[in-house]
mmCIF file of C-alpha atoms in Angstrom:
data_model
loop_
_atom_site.group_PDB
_atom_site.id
_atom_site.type_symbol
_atom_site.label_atom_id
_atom_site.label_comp_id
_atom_site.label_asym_id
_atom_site.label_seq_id
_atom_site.Cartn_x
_atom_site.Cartn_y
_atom_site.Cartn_z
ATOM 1 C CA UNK A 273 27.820 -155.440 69.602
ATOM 2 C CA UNK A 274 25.270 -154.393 71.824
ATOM 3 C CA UNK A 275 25.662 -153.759 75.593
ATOM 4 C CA UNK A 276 22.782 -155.531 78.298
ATOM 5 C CA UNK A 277 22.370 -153.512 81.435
ATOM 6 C CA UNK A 278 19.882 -155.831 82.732
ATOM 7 C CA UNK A 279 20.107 -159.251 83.407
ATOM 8 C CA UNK A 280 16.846 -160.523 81.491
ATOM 9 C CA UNK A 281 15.476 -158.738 78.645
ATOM 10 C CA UNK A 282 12.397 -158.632 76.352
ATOM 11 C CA UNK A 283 12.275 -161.151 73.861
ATOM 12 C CA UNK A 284 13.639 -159.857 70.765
ATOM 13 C CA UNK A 285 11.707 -159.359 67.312
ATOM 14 C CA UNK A 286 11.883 -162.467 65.526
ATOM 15 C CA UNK A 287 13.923 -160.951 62.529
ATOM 16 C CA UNK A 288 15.942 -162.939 60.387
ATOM 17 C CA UNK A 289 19.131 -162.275 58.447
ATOM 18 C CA UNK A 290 17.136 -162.598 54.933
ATOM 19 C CA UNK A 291 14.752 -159.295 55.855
ATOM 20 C CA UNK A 292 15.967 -156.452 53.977
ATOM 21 C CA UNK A 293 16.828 -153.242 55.425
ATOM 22 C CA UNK A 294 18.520 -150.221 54.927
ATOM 23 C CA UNK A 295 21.301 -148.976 57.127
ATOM 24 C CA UNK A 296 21.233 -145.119 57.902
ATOM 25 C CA UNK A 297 24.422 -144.871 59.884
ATOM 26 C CA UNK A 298 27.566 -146.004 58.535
ATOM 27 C CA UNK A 299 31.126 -144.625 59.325
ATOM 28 C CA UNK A 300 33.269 -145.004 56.154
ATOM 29 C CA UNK A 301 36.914 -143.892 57.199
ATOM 30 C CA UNK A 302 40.085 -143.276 55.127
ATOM 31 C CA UNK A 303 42.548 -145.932 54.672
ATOM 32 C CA UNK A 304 45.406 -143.439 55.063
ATOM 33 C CA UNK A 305 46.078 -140.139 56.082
ATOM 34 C CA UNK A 306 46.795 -139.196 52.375
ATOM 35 C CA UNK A 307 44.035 -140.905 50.475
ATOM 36 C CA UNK A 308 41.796 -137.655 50.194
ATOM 37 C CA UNK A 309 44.965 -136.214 48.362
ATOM 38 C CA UNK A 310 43.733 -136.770 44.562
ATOM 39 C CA UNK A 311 40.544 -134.943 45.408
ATOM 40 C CA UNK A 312 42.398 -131.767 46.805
ATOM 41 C CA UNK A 313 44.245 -129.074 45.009
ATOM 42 C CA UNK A 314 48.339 -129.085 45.285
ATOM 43 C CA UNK A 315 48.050 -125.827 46.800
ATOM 44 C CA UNK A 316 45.977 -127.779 49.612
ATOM 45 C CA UNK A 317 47.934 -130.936 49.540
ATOM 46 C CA UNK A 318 50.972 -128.615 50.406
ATOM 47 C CA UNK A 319 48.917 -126.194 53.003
ATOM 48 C CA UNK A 320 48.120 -129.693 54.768
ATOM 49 C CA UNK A 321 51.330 -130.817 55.180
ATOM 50 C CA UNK A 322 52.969 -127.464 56.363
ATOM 51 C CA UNK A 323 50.166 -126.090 58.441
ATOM 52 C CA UNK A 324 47.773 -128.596 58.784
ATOM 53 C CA UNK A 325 44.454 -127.737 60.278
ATOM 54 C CA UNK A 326 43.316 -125.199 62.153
ATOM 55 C CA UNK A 327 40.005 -126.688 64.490
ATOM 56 C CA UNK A 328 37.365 -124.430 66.356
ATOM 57 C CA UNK A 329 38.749 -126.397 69.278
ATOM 58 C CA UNK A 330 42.025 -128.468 69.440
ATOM 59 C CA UNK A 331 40.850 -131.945 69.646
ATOM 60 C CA UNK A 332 39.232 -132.199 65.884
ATOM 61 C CA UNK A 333 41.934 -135.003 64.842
ATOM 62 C CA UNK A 334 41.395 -137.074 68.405
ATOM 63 C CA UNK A 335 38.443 -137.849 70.633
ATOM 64 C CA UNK A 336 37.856 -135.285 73.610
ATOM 65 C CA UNK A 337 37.524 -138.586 76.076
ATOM 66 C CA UNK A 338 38.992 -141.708 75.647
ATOM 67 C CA UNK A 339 36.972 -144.043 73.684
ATOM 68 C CA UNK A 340 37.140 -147.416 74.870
ATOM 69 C CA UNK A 341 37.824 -149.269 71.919
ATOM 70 C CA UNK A 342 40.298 -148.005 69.379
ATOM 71 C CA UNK A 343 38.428 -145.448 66.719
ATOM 72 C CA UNK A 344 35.535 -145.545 68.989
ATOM 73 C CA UNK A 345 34.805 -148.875 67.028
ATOM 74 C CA UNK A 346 34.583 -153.021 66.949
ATOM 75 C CA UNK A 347 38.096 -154.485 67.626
ATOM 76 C CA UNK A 348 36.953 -157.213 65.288
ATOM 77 C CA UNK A 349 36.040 -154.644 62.238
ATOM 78 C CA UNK A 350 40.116 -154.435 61.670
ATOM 79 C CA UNK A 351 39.857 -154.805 57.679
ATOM 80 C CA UNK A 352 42.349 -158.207 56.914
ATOM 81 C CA UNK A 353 44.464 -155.903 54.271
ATOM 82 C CA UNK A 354 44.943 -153.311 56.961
ATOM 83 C CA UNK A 355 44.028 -149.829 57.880
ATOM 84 C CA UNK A 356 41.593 -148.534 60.618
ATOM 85 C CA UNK A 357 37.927 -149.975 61.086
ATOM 86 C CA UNK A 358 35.797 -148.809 58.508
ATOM 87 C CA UNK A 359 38.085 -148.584 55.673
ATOM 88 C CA UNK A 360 37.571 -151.320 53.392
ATOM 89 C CA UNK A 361 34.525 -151.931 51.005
ATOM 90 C CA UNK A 362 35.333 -155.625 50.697
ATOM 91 C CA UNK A 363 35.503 -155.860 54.659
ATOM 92 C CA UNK A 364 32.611 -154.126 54.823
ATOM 93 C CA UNK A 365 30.170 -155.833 52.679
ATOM 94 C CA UNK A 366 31.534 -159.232 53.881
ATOM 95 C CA UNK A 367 30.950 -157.684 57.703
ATOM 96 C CA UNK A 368 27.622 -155.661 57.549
ATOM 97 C CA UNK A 369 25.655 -155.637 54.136
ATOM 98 C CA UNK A 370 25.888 -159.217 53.008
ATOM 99 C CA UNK A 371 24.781 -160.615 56.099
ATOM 100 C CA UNK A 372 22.307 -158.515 57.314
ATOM 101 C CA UNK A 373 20.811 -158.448 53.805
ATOM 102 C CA UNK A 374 21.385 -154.910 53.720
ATOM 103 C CA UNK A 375 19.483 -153.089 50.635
ATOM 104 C CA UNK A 376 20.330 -149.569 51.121
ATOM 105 C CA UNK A 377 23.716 -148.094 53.002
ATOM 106 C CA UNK A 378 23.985 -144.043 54.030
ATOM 107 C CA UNK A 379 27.344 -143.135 54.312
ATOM 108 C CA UNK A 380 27.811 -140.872 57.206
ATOM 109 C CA UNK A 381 31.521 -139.870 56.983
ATOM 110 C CA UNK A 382 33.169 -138.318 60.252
ATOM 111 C CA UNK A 383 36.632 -136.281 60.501
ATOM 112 C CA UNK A 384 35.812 -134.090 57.174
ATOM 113 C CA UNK A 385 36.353 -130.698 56.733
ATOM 114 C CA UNK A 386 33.689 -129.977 59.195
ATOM 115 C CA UNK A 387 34.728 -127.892 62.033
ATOM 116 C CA UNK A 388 37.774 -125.927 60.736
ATOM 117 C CA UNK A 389 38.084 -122.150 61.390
ATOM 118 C CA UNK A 390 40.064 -121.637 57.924
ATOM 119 C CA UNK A 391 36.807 -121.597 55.285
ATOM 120 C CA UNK A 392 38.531 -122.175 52.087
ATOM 121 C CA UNK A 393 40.029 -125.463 53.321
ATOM 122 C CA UNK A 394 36.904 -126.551 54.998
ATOM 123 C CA UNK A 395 35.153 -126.366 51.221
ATOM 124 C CA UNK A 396 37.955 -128.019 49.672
ATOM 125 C CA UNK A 397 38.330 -130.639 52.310
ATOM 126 C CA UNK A 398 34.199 -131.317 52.146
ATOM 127 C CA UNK A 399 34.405 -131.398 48.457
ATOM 128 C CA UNK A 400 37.205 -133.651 48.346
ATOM 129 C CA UNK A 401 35.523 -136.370 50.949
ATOM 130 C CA UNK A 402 31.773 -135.959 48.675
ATOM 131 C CA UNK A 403 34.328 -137.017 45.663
ATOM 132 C CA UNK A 404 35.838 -140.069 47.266
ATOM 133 C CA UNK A 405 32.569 -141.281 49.073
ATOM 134 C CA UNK A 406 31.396 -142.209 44.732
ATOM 135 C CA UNK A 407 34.695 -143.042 43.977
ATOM 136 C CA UNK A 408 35.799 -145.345 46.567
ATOM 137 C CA UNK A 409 31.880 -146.396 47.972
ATOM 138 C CA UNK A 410 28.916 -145.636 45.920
ATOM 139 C CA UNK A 411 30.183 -146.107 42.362
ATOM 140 C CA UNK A 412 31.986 -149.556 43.639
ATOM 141 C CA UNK A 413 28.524 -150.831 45.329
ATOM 142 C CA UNK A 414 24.868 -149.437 44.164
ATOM 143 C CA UNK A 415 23.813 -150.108 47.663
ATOM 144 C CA UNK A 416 25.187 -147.764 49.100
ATOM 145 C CA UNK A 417 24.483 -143.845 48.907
ATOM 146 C CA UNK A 418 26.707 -141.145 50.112
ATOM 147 C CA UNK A 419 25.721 -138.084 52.226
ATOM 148 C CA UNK A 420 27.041 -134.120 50.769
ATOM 149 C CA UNK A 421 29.530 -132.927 53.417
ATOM 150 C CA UNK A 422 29.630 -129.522 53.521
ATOM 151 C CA UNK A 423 31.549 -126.646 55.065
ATOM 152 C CA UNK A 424 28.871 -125.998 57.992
ATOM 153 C CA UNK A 425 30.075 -123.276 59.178
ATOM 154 C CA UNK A 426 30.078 -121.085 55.688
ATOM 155 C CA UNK A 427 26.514 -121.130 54.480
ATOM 156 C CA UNK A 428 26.926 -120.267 51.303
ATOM 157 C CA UNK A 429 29.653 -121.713 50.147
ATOM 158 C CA UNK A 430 27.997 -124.785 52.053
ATOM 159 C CA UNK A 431 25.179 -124.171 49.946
ATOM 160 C CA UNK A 432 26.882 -123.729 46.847
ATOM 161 C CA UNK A 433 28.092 -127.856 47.329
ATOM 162 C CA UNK A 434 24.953 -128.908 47.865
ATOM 163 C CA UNK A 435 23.664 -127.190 44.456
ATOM 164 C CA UNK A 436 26.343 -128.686 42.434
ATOM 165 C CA UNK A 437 25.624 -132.515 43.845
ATOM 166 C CA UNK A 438 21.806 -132.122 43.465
ATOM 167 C CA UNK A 439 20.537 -134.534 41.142
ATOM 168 C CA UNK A 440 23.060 -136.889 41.717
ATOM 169 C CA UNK A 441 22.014 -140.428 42.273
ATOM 170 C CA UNK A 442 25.173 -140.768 44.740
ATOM 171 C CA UNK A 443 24.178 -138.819 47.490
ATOM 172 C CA UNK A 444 20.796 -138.711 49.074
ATOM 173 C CA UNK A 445 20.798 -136.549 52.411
ATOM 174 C CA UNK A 446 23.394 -133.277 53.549
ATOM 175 C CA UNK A 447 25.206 -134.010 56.788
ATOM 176 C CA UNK A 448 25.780 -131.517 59.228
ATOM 177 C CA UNK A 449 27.420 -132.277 62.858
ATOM 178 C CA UNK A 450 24.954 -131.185 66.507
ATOM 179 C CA UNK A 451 28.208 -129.264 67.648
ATOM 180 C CA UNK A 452 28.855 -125.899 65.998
ATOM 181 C CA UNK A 453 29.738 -122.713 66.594
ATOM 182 C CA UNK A 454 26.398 -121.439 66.869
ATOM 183 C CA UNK A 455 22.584 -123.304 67.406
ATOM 184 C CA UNK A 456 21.361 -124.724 63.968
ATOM 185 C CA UNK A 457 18.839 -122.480 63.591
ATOM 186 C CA UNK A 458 21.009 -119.135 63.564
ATOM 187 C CA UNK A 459 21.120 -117.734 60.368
ATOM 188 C CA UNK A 460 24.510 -118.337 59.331
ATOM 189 C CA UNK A 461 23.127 -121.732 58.360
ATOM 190 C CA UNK A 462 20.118 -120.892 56.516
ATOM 191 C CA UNK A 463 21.662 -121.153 53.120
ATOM 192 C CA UNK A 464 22.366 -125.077 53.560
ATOM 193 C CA UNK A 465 18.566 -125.200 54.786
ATOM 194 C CA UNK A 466 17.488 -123.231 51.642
ATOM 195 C CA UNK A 467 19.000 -125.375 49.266
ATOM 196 C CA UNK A 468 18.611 -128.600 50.776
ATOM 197 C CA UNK A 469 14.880 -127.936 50.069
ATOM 198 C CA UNK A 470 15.504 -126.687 46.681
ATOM 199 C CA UNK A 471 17.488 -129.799 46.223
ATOM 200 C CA UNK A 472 14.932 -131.942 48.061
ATOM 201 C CA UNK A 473 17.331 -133.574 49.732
ATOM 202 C CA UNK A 474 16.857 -133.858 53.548
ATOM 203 C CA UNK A 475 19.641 -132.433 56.262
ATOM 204 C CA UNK A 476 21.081 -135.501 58.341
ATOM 205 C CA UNK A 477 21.902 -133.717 62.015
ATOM 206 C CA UNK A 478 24.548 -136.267 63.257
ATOM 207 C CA UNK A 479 25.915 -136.394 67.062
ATOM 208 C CA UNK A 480 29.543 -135.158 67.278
ATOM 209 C CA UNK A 481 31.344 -131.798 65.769
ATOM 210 C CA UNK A 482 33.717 -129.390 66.739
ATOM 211 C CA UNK A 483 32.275 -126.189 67.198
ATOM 212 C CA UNK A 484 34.821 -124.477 70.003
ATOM 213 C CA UNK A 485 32.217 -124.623 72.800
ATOM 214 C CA UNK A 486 31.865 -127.200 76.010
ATOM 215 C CA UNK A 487 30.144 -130.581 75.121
ATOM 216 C CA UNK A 488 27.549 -130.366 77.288
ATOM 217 C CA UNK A 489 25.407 -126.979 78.197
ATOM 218 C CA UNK A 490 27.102 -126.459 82.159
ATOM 219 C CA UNK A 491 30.722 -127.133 80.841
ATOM 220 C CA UNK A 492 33.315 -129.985 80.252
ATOM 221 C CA UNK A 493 32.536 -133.209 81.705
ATOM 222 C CA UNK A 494 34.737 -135.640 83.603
ATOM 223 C CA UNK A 495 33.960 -139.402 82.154
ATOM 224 C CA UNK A 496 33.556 -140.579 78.462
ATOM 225 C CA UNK A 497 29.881 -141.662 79.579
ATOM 226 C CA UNK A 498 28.685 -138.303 79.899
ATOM 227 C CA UNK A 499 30.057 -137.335 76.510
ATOM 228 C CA UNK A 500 28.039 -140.363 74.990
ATOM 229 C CA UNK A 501 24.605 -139.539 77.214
ATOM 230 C CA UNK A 502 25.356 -136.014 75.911
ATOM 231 C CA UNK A 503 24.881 -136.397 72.581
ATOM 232 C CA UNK A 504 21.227 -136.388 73.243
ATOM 233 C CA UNK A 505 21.174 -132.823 75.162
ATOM 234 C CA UNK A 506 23.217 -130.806 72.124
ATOM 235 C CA UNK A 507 20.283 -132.814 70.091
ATOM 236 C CA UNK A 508 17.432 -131.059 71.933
ATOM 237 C CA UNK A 509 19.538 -127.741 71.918
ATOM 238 C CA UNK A 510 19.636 -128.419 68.137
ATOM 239 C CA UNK A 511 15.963 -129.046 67.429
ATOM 240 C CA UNK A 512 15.139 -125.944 69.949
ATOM 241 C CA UNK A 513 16.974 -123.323 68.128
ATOM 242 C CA UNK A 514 15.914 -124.882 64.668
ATOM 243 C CA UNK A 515 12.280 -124.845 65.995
ATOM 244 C CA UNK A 516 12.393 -121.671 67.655
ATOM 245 C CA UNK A 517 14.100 -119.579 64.892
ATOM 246 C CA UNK A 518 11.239 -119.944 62.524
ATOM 247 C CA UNK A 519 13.406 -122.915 60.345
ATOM 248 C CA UNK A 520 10.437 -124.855 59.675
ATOM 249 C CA UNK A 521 8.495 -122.273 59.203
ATOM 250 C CA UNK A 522 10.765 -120.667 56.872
ATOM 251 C CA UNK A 523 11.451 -123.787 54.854
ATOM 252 C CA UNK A 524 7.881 -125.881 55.232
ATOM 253 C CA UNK A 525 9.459 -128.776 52.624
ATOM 254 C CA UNK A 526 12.658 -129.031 55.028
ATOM 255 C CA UNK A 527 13.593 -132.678 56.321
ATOM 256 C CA UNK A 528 15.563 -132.754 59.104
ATOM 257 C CA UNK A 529 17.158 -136.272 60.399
ATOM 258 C CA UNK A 530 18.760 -136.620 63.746
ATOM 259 C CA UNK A 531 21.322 -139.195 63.649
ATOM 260 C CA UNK A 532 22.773 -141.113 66.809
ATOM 261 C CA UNK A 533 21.069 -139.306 69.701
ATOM 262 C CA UNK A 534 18.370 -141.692 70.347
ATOM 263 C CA UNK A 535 14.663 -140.486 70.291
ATOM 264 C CA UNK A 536 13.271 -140.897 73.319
ATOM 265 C CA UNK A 537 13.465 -137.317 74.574
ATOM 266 C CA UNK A 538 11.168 -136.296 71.676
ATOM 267 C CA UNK A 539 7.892 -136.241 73.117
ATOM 268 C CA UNK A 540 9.200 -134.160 76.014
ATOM 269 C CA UNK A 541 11.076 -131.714 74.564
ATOM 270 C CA UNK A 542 7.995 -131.118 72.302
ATOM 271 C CA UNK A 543 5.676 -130.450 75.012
ATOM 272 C CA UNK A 544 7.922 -128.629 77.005
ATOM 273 C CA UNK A 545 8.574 -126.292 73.988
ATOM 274 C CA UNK A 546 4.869 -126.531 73.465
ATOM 275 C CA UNK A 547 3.597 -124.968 76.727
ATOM 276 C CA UNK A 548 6.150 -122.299 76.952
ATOM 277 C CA UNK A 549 5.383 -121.679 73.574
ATOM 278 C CA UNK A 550 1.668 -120.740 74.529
ATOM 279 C CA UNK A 551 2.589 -118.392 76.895
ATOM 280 C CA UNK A 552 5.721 -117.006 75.308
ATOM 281 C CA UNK A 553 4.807 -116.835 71.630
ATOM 282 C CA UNK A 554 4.525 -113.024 71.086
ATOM 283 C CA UNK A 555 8.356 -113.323 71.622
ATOM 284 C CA UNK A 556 8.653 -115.672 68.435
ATOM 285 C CA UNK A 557 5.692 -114.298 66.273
ATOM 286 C CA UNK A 558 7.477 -116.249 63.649
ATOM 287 C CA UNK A 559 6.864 -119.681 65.256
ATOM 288 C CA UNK A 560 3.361 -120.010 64.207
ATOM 289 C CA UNK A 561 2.201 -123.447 65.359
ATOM 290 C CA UNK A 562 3.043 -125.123 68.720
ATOM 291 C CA UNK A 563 6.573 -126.268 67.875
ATOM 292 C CA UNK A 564 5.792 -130.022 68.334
ATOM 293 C CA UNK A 565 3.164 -129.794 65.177
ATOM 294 C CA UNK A 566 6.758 -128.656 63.281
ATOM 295 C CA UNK A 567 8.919 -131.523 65.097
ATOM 296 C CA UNK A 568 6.707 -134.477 64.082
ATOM 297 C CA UNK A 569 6.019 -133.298 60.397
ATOM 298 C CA UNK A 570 9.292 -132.374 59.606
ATOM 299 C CA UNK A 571 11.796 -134.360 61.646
ATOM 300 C CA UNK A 572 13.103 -137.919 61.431
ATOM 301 C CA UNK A 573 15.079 -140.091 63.796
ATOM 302 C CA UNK A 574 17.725 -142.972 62.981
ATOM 303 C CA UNK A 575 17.393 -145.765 65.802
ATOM 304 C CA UNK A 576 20.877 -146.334 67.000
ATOM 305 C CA UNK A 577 21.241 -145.677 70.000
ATOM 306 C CA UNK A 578 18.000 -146.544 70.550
ATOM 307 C CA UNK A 579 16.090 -146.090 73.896
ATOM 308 C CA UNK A 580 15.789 -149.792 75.518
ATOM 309 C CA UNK A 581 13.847 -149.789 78.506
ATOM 310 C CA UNK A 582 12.571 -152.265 80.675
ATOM 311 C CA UNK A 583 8.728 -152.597 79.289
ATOM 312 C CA UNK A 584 8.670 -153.036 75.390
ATOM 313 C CA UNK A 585 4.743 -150.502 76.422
ATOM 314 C CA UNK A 586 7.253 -147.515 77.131
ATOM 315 C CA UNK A 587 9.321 -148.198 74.102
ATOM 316 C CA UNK A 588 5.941 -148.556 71.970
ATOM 317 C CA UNK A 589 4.340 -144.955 73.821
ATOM 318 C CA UNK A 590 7.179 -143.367 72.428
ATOM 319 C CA UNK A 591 7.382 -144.239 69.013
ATOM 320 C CA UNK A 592 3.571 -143.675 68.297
ATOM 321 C CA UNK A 593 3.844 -140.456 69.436
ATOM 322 C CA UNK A 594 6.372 -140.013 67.086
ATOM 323 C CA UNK A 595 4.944 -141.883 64.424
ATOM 324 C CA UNK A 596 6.166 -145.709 63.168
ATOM 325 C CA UNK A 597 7.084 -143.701 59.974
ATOM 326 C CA UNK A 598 9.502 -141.244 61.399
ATOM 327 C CA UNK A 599 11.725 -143.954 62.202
ATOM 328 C CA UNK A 600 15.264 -145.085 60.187
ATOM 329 C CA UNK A 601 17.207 -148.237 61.363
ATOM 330 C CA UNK A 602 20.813 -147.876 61.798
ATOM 331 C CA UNK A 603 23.605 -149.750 63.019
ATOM 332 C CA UNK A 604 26.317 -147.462 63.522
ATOM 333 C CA UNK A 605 28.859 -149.613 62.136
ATOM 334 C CA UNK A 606 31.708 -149.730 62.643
ATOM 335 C CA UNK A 607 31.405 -148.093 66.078
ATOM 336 C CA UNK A 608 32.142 -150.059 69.172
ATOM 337 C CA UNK A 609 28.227 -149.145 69.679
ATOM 338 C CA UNK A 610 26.783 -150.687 67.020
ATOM 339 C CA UNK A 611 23.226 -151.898 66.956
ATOM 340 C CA UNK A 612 22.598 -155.621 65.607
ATOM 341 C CA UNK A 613 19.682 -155.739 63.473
ATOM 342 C CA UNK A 614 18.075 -158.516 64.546
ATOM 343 C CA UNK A 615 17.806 -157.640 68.341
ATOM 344 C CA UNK A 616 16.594 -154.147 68.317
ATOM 345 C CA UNK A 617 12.888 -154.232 68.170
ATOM 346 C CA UNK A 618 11.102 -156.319 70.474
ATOM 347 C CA UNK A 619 8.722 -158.567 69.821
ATOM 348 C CA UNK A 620 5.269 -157.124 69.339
ATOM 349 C CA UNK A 621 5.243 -154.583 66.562
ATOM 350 C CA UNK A 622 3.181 -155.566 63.735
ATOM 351 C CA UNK A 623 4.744 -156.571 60.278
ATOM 352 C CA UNK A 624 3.265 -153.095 58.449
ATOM 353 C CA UNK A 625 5.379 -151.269 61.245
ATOM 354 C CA UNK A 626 8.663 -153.728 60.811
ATOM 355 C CA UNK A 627 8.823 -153.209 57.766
ATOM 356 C CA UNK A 628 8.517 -149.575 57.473
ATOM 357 C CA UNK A 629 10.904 -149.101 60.345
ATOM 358 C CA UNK A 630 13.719 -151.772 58.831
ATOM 359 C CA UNK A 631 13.198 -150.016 55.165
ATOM 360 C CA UNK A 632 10.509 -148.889 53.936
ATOM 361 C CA UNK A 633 10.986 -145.300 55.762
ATOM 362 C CA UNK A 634 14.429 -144.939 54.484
ATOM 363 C CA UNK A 635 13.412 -145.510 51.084
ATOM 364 C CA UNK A 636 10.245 -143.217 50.853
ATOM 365 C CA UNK A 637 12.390 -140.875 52.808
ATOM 366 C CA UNK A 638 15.582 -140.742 50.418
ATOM 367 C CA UNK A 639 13.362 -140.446 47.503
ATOM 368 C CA UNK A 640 13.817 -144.714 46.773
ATOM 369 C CA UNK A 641 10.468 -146.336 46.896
#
């Protein structure tokens, strides 16, 4: 559904339910609480059920705020057979990629082993959820394509997942979470960056994680809504750090994609990084462009939630400075959030750009054209 804070609104694209496109944001959850258990070791199985897990910050398993629907998703998503929103293929196809003609499908699975201060299980837990994204998803329906979850906050042993998945057709991006122990450009992480680019495969930033530390940069905040305006600020903390501890530089073939923080802060965090870069930059002689020339060659943005203010010329400013090409449509599903294809752009944008932003990025992106 999507949420009107004004009482007229642009005039929609006129999009139909037979234009392809490729969904960058979908939420595949587990049916039950065991189902991960034929990917996992016994000795895991039995360290779950004895000692369960051990978060950077107690409220892994459960929302910090209260979500407003149950899961944080559509009340009508409820699969017929049972189980939580998300968790059925058949559900799923008949709810989001039949009707919305939709091509290509990037799993983006939350509650992993992300975020979990004992290392080991982290790696077997991420392993576990890469194996039942092919055989539960991927291997079931060709359009769909998994992401490679990895233990984020062990680089190499992150790193070492990411080598054994490359080159296969199942996954096409690495997912890491904004919230982590430490900004995403400390070196802790640098393995995952290295061999994501040896892997060609791009790194998939999505909103959300569990890193220990307040959700928002001045401490804990009171209502739900500042959690989910939030998401954008630990973004633009995340593309700093990346930017400002020579990432890019480091790794020129790097992709980066930031999932479900919206885009319109882009242009100015860029500038703003741009003129304190000119006068700062003998502090970071390792940044050695004006960090916006790294941000719009390197970075990519999936639409949902997308910006929607009330001239369709502000919308349009934004996304040509950040290039028609640097954009990936997603719906979100099956959050209560979730972005309807056919009323997201308005009218105006040319068919070349339409099409780009509805598929064709996705596809040149992931390596699909």
């Amino acid at each position: 559904m999507n949420i009107q804070f004004r009482e007229s609104q642009e005039a929609a694209s006129p999009l139909t339910t037979k234009t392809a496109i490729a969904d960058c944001d979908i939420h595949p959850a587990r049916a039950t609480r065991t189902e991960l258990y034929p990917y996992l070791a016994k000795r895991w199985q039995h360290h779950l059920e004895i000692y369960g897990v051990h978060a950077y910050q107690g409220m892994m398993e459960g929302p910090p705020y209260p979500k407003a629907q149950p899961n944080a998703s559509r009340r009508d998503a409820y699969p017929p057979e049972g189980g939580p929103q998300g968790s059925s293929l058949s559900f799923m196809q008949k709810q989001l990629l039949d009707p919305n003609n939709v091509q290509l499908g990037v799993l983006n699975p939350l509650n992993t082993g992300q975020g979990i201060r004992n290392h080991e299980l982290s790696a077997a837990l991420c392993s576990a959820i890469n194996d039942w994204q092919i055989d539960k998803w991927t291997s079931k329906d060709k359009r769909l394509k998994a992401s490679i979850v990895v233990g984020n906050e062990d680089g190499l042993s992150a790193a070492a997942e990411i080598r054994e998945r490359a080159g296969d057709k199942n996954f096409v991006q690495v997912l890491l979470l904004s919230r982590n122990v430490e900004p995403l450009g400390q070196r802790r992480y640098w393995p995952i960056y290295q061999a994501a680019e040896e892997a060609g495969l791009p790194v998939g930033v999505h909103a959300f994680g569990f890193g220990g530390n307040p959700i928002t940069p001045s401490g804990w905040p009171s209502y739900y809504i500042e959690e989910m305006v939030g998401h954008s600020q630990c973004q633009q903390s995340a593309l700093a750090s990346l930017v400002l501890e020579g990432v890019f530089e480091r790794f020129p073939k790097l992709k980066m994609v930031m999932i479900e923080a919206g885009f319109g802060w882009a242009p100015s965090l860029a500038w703003r990084l741009d003129k304190a870069w000119q006068r700062l930059r003998s502090e970071v002689p390792h940044v050695k462009r004006p960090p916006s020339e790294y941000i719009r060659e390197q970075v990519w943005w999936t639409t949902q939630p997308m910006e929607d203010p009330e001239r369709r010329e502000d919308l349009f400013d934004v996304i040509n400075w950040i290039g028609w090409d640097r954009l990936l449509f997603a719906t979100d599903y099956p959050h209560w959030d979730y972005d309807e294809p056919s009323r997201v752009l308005p009218a105006g944008v040319s068919e070349t750009n339409r099409e780009a932003f509805y598929l064709g990025n996705a596809k040149k992106l992931y390596g699909l054209a």
